[in-house]
PDB file of C-alpha atoms in Angstrom:
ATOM      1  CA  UNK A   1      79.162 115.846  34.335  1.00 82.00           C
ATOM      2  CA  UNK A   2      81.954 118.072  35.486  1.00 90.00           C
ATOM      3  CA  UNK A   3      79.734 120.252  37.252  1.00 93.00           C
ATOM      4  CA  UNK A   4      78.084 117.601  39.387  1.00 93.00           C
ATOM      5  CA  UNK A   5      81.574 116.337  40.483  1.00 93.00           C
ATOM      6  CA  UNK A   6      82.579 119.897  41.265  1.00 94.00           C
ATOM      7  CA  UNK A   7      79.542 119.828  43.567  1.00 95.00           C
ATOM      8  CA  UNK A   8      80.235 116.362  44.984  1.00 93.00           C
ATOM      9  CA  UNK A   9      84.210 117.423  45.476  1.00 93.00           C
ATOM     10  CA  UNK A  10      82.339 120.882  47.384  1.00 93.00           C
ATOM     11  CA  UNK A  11      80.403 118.663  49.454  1.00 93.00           C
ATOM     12  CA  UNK A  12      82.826 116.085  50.482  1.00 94.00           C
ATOM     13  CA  UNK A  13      85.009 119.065  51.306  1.00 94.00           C
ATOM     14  CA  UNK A  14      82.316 120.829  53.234  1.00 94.00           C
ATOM     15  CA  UNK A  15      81.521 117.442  55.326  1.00 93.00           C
ATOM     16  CA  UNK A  16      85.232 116.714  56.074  1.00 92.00           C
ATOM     17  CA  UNK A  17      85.956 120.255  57.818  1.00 95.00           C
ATOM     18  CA  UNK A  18      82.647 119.989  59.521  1.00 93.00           C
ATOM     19  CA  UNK A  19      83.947 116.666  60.992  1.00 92.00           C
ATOM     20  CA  UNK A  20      87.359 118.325  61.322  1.00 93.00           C
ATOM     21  CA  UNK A  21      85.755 120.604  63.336  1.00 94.00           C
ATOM     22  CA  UNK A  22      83.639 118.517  65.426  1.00 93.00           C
ATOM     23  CA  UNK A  23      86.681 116.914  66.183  1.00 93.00           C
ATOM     24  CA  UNK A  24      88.507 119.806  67.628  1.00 92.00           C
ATOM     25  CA  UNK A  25      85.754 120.595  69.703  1.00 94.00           C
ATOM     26  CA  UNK A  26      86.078 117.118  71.402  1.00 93.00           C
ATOM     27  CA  UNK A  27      89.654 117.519  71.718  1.00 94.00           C
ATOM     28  CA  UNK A  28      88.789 120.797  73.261  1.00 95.00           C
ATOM     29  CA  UNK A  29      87.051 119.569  75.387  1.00 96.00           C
ATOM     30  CA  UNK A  30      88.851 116.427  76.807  1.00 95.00           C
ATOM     31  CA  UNK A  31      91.376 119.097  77.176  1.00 96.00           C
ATOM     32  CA  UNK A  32      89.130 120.953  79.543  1.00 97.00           C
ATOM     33  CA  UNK A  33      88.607 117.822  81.646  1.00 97.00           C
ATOM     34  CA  UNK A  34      91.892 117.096  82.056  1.00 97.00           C
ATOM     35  CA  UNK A  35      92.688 121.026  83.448  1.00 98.00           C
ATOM     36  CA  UNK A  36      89.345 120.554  85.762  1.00 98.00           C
ATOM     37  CA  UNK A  37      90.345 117.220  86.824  1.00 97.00           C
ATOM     38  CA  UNK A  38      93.940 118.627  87.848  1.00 98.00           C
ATOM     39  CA  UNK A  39      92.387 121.568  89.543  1.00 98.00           C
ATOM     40  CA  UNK A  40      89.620 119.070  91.584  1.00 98.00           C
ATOM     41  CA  UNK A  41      92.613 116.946  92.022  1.00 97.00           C
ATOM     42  CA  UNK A  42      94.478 120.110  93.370  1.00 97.00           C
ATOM     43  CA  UNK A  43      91.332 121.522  95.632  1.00 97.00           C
ATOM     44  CA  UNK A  44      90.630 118.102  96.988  1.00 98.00           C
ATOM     45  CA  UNK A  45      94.848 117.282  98.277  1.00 97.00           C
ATOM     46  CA  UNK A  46      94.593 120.815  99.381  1.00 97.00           C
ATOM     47  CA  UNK A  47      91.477 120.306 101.346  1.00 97.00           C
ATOM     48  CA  UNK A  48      92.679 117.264 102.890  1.00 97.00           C
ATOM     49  CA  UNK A  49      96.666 118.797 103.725  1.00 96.00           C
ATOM     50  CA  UNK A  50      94.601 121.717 105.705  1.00 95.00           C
ATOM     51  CA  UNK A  51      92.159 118.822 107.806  1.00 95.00           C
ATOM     52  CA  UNK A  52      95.227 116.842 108.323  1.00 96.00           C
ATOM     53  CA  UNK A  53      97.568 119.634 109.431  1.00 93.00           C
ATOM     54  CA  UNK A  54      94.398 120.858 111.933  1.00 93.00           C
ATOM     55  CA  UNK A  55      94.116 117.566 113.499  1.00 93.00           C
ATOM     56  CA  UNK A  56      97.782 117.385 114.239  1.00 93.00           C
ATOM     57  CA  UNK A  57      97.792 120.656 115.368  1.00 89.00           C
ATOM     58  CA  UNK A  58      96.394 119.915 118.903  1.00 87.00           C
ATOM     59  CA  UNK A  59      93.946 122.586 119.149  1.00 86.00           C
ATOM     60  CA  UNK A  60      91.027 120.181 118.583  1.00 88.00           C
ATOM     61  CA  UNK A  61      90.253 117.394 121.270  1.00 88.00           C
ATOM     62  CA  UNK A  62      91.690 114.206 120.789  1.00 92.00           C
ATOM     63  CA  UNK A  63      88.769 111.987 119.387  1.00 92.00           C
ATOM     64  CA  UNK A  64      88.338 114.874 116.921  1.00 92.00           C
ATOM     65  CA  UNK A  65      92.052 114.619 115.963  1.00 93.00           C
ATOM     66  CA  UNK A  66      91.976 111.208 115.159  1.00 96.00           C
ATOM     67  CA  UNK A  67      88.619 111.235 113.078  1.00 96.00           C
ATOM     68  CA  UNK A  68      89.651 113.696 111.044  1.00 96.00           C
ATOM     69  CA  UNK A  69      93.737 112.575 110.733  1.00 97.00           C
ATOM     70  CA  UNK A  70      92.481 109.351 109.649  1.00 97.00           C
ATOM     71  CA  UNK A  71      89.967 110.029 107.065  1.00 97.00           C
ATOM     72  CA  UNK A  72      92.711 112.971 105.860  1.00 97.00           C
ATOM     73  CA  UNK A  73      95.308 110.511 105.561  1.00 97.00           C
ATOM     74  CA  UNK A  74      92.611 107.949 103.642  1.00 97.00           C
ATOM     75  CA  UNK A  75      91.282 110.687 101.227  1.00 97.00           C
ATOM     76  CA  UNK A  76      95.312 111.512 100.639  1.00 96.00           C
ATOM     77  CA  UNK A  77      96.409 107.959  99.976  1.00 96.00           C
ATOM     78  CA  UNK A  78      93.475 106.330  98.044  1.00 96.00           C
ATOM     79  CA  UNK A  79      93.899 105.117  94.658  1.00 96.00           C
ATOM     80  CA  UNK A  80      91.602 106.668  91.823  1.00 93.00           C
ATOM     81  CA  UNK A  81      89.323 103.341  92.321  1.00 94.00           C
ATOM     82  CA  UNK A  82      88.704 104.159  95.863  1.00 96.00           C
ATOM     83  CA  UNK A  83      89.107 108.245  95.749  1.00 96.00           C
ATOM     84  CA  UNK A  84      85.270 109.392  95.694  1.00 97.00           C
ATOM     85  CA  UNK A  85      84.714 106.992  98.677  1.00 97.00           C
ATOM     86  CA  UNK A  86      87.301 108.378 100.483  1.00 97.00           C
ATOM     87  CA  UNK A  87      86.622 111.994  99.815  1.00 97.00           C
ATOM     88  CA  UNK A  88      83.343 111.795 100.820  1.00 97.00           C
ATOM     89  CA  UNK A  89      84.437 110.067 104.097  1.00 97.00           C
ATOM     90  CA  UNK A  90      86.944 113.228 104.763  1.00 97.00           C
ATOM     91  CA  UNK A  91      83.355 115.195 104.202  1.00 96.00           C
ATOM     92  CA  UNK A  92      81.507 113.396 106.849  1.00 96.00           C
ATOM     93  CA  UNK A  93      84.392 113.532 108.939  1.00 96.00           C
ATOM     94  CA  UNK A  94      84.299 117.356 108.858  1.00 96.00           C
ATOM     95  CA  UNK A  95      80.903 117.965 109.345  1.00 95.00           C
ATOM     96  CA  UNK A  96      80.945 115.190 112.825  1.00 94.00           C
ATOM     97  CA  UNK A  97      84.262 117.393 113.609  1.00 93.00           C
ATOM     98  CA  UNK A  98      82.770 121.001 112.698  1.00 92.00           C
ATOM     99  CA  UNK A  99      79.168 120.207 112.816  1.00 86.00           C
ATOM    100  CA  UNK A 100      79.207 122.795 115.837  1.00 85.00           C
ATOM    101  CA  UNK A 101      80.321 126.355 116.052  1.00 87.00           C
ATOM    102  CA  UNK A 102      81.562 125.801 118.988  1.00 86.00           C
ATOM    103  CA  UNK A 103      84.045 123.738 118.011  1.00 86.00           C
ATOM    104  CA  UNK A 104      85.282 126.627 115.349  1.00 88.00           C
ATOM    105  CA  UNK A 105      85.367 129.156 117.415  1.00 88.00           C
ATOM    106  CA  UNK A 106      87.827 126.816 119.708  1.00 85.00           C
ATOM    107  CA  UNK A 107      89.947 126.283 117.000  1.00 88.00           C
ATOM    108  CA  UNK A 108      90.179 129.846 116.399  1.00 89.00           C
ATOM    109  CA  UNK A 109      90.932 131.116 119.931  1.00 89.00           C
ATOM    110  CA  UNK A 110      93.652 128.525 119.701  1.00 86.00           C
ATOM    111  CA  UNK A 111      97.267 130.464 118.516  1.00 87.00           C
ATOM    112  CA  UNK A 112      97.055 130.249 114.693  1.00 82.00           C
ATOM    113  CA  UNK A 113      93.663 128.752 114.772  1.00 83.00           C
ATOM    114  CA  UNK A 114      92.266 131.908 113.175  1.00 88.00           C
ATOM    115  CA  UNK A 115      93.937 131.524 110.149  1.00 90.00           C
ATOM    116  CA  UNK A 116      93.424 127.478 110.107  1.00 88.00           C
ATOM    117  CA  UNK A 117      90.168 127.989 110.360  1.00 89.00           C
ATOM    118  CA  UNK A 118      90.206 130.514 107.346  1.00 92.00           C
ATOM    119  CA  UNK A 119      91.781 128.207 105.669  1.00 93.00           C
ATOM    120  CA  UNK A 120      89.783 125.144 105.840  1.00 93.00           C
ATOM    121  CA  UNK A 121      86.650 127.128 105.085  1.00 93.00           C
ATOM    122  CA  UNK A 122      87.967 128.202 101.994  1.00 95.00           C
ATOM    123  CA  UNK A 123      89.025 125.076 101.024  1.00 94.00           C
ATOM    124  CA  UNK A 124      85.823 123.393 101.804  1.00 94.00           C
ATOM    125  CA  UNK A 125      84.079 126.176  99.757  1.00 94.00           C
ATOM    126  CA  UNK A 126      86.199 125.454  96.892  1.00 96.00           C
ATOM    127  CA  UNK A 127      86.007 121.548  96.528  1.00 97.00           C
ATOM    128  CA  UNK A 128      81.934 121.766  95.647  1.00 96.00           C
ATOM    129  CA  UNK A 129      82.975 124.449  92.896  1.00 96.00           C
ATOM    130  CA  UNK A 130      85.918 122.165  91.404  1.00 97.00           C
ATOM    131  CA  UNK A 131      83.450 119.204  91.347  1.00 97.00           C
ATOM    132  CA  UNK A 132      81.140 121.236  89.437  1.00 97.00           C
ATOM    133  CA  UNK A 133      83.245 122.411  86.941  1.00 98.00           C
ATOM    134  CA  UNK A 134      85.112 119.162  86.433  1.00 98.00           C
ATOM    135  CA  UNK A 135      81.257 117.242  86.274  1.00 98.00           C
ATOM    136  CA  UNK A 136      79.828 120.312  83.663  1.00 98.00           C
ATOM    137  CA  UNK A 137      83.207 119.493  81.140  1.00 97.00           C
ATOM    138  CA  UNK A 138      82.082 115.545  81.754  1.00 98.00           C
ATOM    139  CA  UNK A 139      78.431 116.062  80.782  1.00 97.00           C
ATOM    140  CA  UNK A 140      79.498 118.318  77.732  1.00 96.00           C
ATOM    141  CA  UNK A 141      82.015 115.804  76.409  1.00 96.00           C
ATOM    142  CA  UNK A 142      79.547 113.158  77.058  1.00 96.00           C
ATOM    143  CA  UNK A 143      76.508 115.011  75.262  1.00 95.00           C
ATOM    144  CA  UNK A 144      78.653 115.181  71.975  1.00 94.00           C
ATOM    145  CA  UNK A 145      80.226 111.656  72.078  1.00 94.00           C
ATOM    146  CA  UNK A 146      76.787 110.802  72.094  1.00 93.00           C
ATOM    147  CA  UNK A 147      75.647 112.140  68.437  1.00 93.00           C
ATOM    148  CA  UNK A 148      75.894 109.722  65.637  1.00 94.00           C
ATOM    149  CA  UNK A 149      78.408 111.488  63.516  1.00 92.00           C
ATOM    150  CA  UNK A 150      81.394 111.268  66.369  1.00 92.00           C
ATOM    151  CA  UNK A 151      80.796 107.076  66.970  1.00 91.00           C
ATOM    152  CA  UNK A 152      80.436 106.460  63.254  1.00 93.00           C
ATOM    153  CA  UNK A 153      83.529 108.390  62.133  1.00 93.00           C
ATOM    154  CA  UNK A 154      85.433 107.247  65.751  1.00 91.00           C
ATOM    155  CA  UNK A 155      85.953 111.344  66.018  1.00 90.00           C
ATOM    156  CA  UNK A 156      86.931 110.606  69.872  1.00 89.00           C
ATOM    157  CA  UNK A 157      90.111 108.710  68.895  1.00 87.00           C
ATOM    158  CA  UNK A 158      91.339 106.404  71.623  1.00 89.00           C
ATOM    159  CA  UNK A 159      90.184 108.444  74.077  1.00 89.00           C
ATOM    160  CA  UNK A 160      88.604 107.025  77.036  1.00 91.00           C
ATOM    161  CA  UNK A 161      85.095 108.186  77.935  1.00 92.00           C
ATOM    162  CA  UNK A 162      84.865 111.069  80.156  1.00 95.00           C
ATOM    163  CA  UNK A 163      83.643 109.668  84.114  1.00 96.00           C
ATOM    164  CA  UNK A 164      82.486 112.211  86.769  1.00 96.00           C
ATOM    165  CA  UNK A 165      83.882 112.817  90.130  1.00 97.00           C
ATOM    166  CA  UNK A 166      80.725 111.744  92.129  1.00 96.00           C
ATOM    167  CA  UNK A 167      81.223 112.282  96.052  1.00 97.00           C
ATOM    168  CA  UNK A 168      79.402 113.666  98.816  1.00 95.00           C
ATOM    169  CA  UNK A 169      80.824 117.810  98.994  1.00 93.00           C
ATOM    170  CA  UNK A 170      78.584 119.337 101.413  1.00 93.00           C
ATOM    171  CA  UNK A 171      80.843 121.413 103.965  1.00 92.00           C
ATOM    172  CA  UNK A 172      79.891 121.280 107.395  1.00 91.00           C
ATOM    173  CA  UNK A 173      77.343 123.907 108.578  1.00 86.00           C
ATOM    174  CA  UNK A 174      79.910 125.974 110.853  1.00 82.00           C
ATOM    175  CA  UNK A 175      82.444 126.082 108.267  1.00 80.00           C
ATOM    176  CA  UNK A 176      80.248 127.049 105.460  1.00 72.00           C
ATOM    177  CA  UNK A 177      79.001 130.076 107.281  1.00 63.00           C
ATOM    178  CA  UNK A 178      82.069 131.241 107.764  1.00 53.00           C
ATOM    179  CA  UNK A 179      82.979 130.354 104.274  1.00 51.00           C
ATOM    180  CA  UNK A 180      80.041 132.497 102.788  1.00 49.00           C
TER     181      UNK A 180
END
């Protein structure tokens, strides 16, 4: 009798740190999403600062300017609801903008348009990687909320469920070259 309940007690024991440890994991990684949402968050503002600060900048013509001040301004001001629409917008609006190299090479003959350009490359080369990141810490949080043993015990807390950053990333041709 005593030695069954010493293996029940060694059981029950084993189960709750296994859960205990499941549960850190999840923690770890809603953790992670928060730091890869901050740093998307971070890549995406900078992204749009550099588009904005080019297309008041006068080096591009003025049709060009106000595409790309307007969906710059849009992707800055848009509330979470609206933000992938609005990003992806900005990303159209670069690639009609810098869709030609022509057009970058202008900007960078222009005084400080060397280093703009330099700029907004990188910062266009950077936004696809954030996404990624941000959407790989989504799908693993997802993949273990999933399992049986973290709904039944309620392992995720109050948490809310992890949601990816879907939006159209793909640079513009001219950029992305120079990016590379």
């Amino acid at each position: 009798m005593t030695t069954t309940l010493i293996w029940i007690a060694v059981a029950l024991v084993a189960v709750g740190l296994y859960l205990s440890w499941t549960a850190g994991r999840l923690d770890r990684l809603h953790a992670r999403i928060d730091a890869t949402r901050a740093a998307l968050d971070a890549q995406l503002l900078r992204r749009a600062s550099v588009a904005q600060e080019l297309a008041t900048s006068g080096v591009l013509d003025p049709a060009a300017s106000i595409v790309l001040y307007e969906a710059a301004h849009a992707a800055r001001q848009a509330v979470e609801e609206q933000r992938e629409v609005a990003e992806s917008e900005l990303s159209q609006a670069l690639r009609a903008v810098f869709g030609e190299i022509q057009q970058v090479e202008a900007v960078r003959e222009a005084p400080g348009g060397e280093e703009a350009a330099e700029e907004l490359a990188q910062a266009v080369r950077r936004v696809p990687m954030a996404r990624r990141f941000h959407n790989d810490a989504v799908r693993a949080a997802r993949a273990l909320r999933r399992h049986r043993k973290v709904r039944w015990f309620r392992l995720a807390g109050h948490a809310p469920f992890p949601m990816a950053f879907e939006m159209d990333d793909e640079p513009p041709v001219a950029l992305a070259d120079r990016a590379a």
